[in-house]
Amino acid sequence: MVGGKGESFTAGDWTAAALDAIARGGLAAVAIEPLAKHLGTTKGSFYWHFADRNALVVAALASWEERDTELVIAAIERGDDPTERLRNLLELVFGAVQIGVQPGAGSVELALQANASDPLVSASLGRVTSRRLAYLTRLFAEAGMSPARARGRSLLAYTAFLGHAQLAHATPEALPVGRAFDTHVRHVVEALVRADD
């Protein structure tokens, strides 16, 4: 697109910038003028794609749901063995919580959890949590657990992920680094996948 109003920036560019802002500063960081400055464009570019800030937040939340839930599930579903799919999923999500200068996996999620009282965020978190728990429950059941145990284990795995992400965010020095981190992730995954108590 052309036209001198910053139309060369797509709705996806604005959505990605909004997600980065959420990861760094929570929902309050999604503000049109600072995002325009960050992108090197004007507010006119924003209004070319979105009616208002809420429309951007809705688009950013939809993008987060797709990227961090649906695309992850689609990638995991390519495997055949249910136990391996379960291991691959858990290794992916726990392993992605890296310590470093960039916001790690879970940064958007943690920021959204902190803003769960916002109706838009609450609806998105509700959908994502339900979808993830249902998928985890299915994987645990396909790996041989009873429905009740599969549901309980999925809840344990999901809350462990949220706690892991929070720990990496708030007190990263509590987690090992390098190969020790990889070993830690393997131990967490094996404890969750193990069928016995």
CSV table of C-alpha atoms in Angstrom, one decimal:
chain,number,residue,atom,x,y,z
A,1,MET,CA,0.0,0.0,0.0
A,2,VAL,CA,1.1,3.6,-0.6
A,3,GLY,CA,-0.3,7.0,0.1
A,4,GLY,CA,2.0,8.8,2.5
A,5,LYS,CA,0.1,7.9,5.6
A,6,GLY,CA,2.3,5.1,6.7
A,7,GLU,CA,0.2,2.6,4.9
A,8,SER,CA,3.3,0.5,4.1
A,9,PHE,CA,3.0,-0.8,7.7
A,10,THR,CA,0.5,-3.7,7.8
A,11,ALA,CA,-2.0,-4.5,10.5
A,12,GLY,CA,0.4,-7.4,11.3
A,13,ASP,CA,3.2,-5.0,11.9
A,14,TRP,CA,1.1,-3.1,14.4
A,15,THR,CA,-0.1,-6.3,16.0
A,16,ALA,CA,3.4,-7.6,16.4
A,17,ALA,CA,4.5,-4.3,18.0
A,18,ALA,CA,1.5,-4.5,20.4
A,19,LEU,CA,2.5,-8.0,21.4
A,20,ASP,CA,6.1,-6.8,22.0
A,21,ALA,CA,4.8,-3.9,24.1
A,22,ILE,CA,2.6,-6.3,26.1
A,23,ALA,CA,5.6,-8.6,26.8
A,24,ARG,CA,7.7,-5.6,28.0
A,25,GLY,CA,5.1,-3.5,29.8
A,26,GLY,CA,1.8,-5.2,30.0
A,27,LEU,CA,-1.5,-4.1,28.5
A,28,ALA,CA,-0.9,-0.5,29.5
A,29,ALA,CA,2.1,-0.4,27.2
A,30,VAL,CA,-0.3,-0.7,24.2
A,31,ALA,CA,-0.6,3.0,23.3
A,32,ILE,CA,-0.9,4.2,19.8
A,33,GLU,CA,1.6,7.1,19.9
A,34,PRO,CA,4.5,5.2,21.5
A,35,LEU,CA,3.9,2.3,19.1
A,36,ALA,CA,3.9,4.6,16.1
A,37,LYS,CA,7.2,6.1,17.3
A,38,HIS,CA,8.6,2.6,17.8
A,39,LEU,CA,7.6,1.6,14.3
A,40,GLY,CA,8.9,4.9,12.9
A,41,THR,CA,5.5,5.9,11.5
A,42,THR,CA,2.6,8.1,12.4
A,43,LYS,CA,-0.7,7.6,14.1
A,44,GLY,CA,-2.3,7.9,10.7
A,45,SER,CA,-0.9,4.5,9.8
A,46,PHE,CA,-2.5,3.0,12.9
A,47,TYR,CA,-5.9,4.4,11.9
A,48,TRP,CA,-5.5,3.1,8.4
A,49,HIS,CA,-5.8,-0.4,9.9
A,50,PHE,CA,-7.6,-0.1,13.2
A,51,ALA,CA,-10.6,1.9,14.4
A,52,ASP,CA,-9.2,2.3,18.0
A,53,ARG,CA,-6.9,0.9,20.6
A,54,ASN,CA,-9.4,-1.9,21.6
A,55,ALA,CA,-9.4,-3.1,18.0
A,56,LEU,CA,-5.6,-3.4,18.1
A,57,VAL,CA,-5.8,-5.2,21.5
A,58,VAL,CA,-8.3,-7.7,20.0
A,59,ALA,CA,-6.1,-8.3,17.0
A,60,ALA,CA,-3.0,-8.7,19.2
A,61,LEU,CA,-4.8,-11.2,21.4
A,62,ALA,CA,-6.0,-13.2,18.4
A,63,SER,CA,-2.5,-13.2,17.1
A,64,TRP,CA,-1.1,-14.4,20.4
A,65,GLU,CA,-3.8,-17.2,20.6
A,66,GLU,CA,-2.9,-18.4,17.1
A,67,ARG,CA,0.9,-18.1,17.5
A,68,ASP,CA,1.3,-19.5,21.0
A,69,THR,CA,-1.5,-22.1,21.0
A,70,GLU,CA,-2.9,-23.1,17.7
A,71,LEU,CA,0.4,-23.2,15.7
A,72,VAL,CA,2.1,-25.0,18.6
A,73,ILE,CA,-0.6,-27.6,18.7
A,74,ALA,CA,-0.5,-28.0,14.9
A,75,ALA,CA,3.3,-28.6,15.0
A,76,ILE,CA,3.0,-31.1,17.8
A,77,GLU,CA,0.2,-33.0,16.0
A,78,ARG,CA,2.6,-33.9,13.2
A,79,GLY,CA,4.0,-36.7,15.5
A,80,ASP,CA,2.6,-40.2,15.6
A,81,ASP,CA,3.3,-41.5,19.1
A,82,PRO,CA,1.2,-39.8,21.8
A,83,THR,CA,3.9,-40.0,24.5
A,84,GLU,CA,6.4,-38.5,22.2
A,85,ARG,CA,4.0,-35.7,21.2
A,86,LEU,CA,3.5,-35.0,24.9
A,87,ARG,CA,7.2,-35.0,25.6
A,88,ASN,CA,7.8,-32.7,22.6
A,89,LEU,CA,5.2,-30.3,23.7
A,90,LEU,CA,6.4,-30.1,27.3
A,91,GLU,CA,10.1,-29.8,26.2
A,92,LEU,CA,9.1,-27.0,23.8
A,93,VAL,CA,7.1,-24.9,26.3
A,94,PHE,CA,9.4,-25.4,29.3
A,95,GLY,CA,12.6,-25.1,27.2
A,96,ALA,CA,11.4,-21.9,25.6
A,97,VAL,CA,11.5,-20.1,29.0
A,98,GLN,CA,15.0,-18.8,28.5
A,99,ILE,CA,16.8,-16.3,30.6
A,100,GLY,CA,18.2,-13.3,28.7
A,101,VAL,CA,17.7,-9.7,27.7
A,102,GLN,CA,14.8,-10.4,25.4
A,103,PRO,CA,11.4,-11.2,26.9
A,104,GLY,CA,11.2,-15.0,27.0
A,105,ALA,CA,8.4,-17.4,26.2
A,106,GLY,CA,5.6,-16.7,28.6
A,107,SER,CA,6.3,-13.0,28.8
A,108,VAL,CA,3.1,-12.1,27.0
A,109,GLU,CA,1.2,-14.7,28.9
A,110,LEU,CA,2.4,-13.4,32.3
A,111,ALA,CA,1.6,-9.8,31.3
A,112,LEU,CA,-1.9,-10.9,30.3
A,113,GLN,CA,-2.4,-12.9,33.5
A,114,ALA,CA,-1.6,-9.7,35.4
A,115,ASN,CA,-4.3,-7.9,33.4
A,116,ALA,CA,-6.9,-10.7,33.6
A,117,SER,CA,-9.5,-8.2,35.0
A,118,ASP,CA,-9.7,-6.6,31.6
A,119,PRO,CA,-12.7,-8.1,29.7
A,120,LEU,CA,-10.8,-8.5,26.4
A,121,VAL,CA,-7.9,-10.2,28.2
A,122,SER,CA,-10.1,-12.3,30.4
A,123,ALA,CA,-12.0,-13.7,27.3
A,124,SER,CA,-8.7,-14.5,25.5
A,125,LEU,CA,-7.1,-16.1,28.5
A,126,GLY,CA,-10.2,-18.2,29.1
A,127,ARG,CA,-10.1,-19.5,25.5
A,128,VAL,CA,-6.4,-20.2,25.6
A,129,THR,CA,-6.5,-21.9,29.0
A,130,SER,CA,-9.5,-24.1,28.0
A,131,ARG,CA,-7.9,-25.1,24.7
A,132,ARG,CA,-4.5,-25.9,26.2
A,133,LEU,CA,-5.9,-27.9,29.1
A,134,ALA,CA,-8.2,-29.8,26.7
A,135,TYR,CA,-5.2,-30.6,24.4
A,136,LEU,CA,-2.9,-31.6,27.3
A,137,THR,CA,-5.7,-33.8,28.7
A,138,ARG,CA,-6.1,-35.5,25.4
A,139,LEU,CA,-2.4,-36.2,25.1
A,140,PHE,CA,-2.1,-37.6,28.6
A,141,ALA,CA,-5.2,-39.8,27.9
A,142,GLU,CA,-3.7,-41.0,24.6
A,143,ALA,CA,-0.5,-41.8,26.4
A,144,GLY,CA,-2.4,-44.2,28.7
A,145,MET,CA,-3.8,-42.2,31.6
A,146,SER,CA,-7.3,-42.5,32.8
A,147,PRO,CA,-9.5,-39.5,32.0
A,148,ALA,CA,-9.5,-38.3,35.6
A,149,ARG,CA,-5.7,-38.7,35.9
A,150,ALA,CA,-5.2,-37.1,32.5
A,151,ARG,CA,-7.2,-34.1,33.5
A,152,GLY,CA,-5.3,-33.7,36.8
A,153,ARG,CA,-1.9,-34.2,35.1
A,154,SER,CA,-2.8,-31.6,32.4
A,155,LEU,CA,-3.6,-29.1,35.2
A,156,LEU,CA,-0.4,-29.9,37.0
A,157,ALA,CA,1.6,-29.4,33.7
A,158,TYR,CA,-0.1,-26.1,32.9
A,159,THR,CA,0.3,-24.6,36.4
A,160,ALA,CA,4.0,-25.8,36.4
A,161,PHE,CA,4.5,-24.0,33.1
A,162,LEU,CA,3.0,-20.8,34.5
A,163,GLY,CA,5.1,-21.0,37.6
A,164,HIS,CA,8.2,-21.8,35.6
A,165,ALA,CA,7.6,-18.7,33.4
A,166,GLN,CA,7.0,-16.6,36.4
A,167,LEU,CA,10.2,-17.8,38.1
A,168,ALA,CA,12.2,-17.1,35.0
A,169,HIS,CA,10.7,-13.6,34.8
A,170,ALA,CA,10.8,-12.6,38.4
A,171,THR,CA,13.9,-14.4,39.8
A,172,PRO,CA,15.8,-15.9,36.9
A,173,GLU,CA,18.8,-16.6,39.1
A,174,ALA,CA,16.8,-19.4,40.7
A,175,LEU,CA,16.9,-21.4,37.5
A,176,PRO,CA,20.0,-23.2,36.1
A,177,VAL,CA,21.6,-22.0,32.9
A,178,GLY,CA,23.2,-23.7,29.9
A,179,ARG,CA,23.3,-27.5,29.9
A,180,ALA,CA,22.0,-27.6,33.5
A,181,PHE,CA,18.9,-25.8,32.3
A,182,ASP,CA,18.4,-28.4,29.5
A,183,THR,CA,18.8,-31.2,32.2
A,184,HIS,CA,16.3,-29.4,34.4
A,185,VAL,CA,13.7,-29.2,31.6
A,186,ARG,CA,14.2,-33.0,30.9
A,187,HIS,CA,13.6,-33.8,34.5
A,188,VAL,CA,10.5,-31.7,34.7
A,189,VAL,CA,9.1,-33.3,31.5
A,190,GLU,CA,9.9,-36.8,32.7
A,191,ALA,CA,8.2,-36.2,36.1
A,192,LEU,CA,5.1,-34.9,34.3
A,193,VAL,CA,5.0,-37.7,31.7
A,194,ARG,CA,5.6,-40.6,34.1
A,195,ALA,CA,2.3,-42.5,34.6
A,196,ASP,CA,2.9,-43.5,38.2
A,197,ASP,CA,2.5,-41.2,41.2
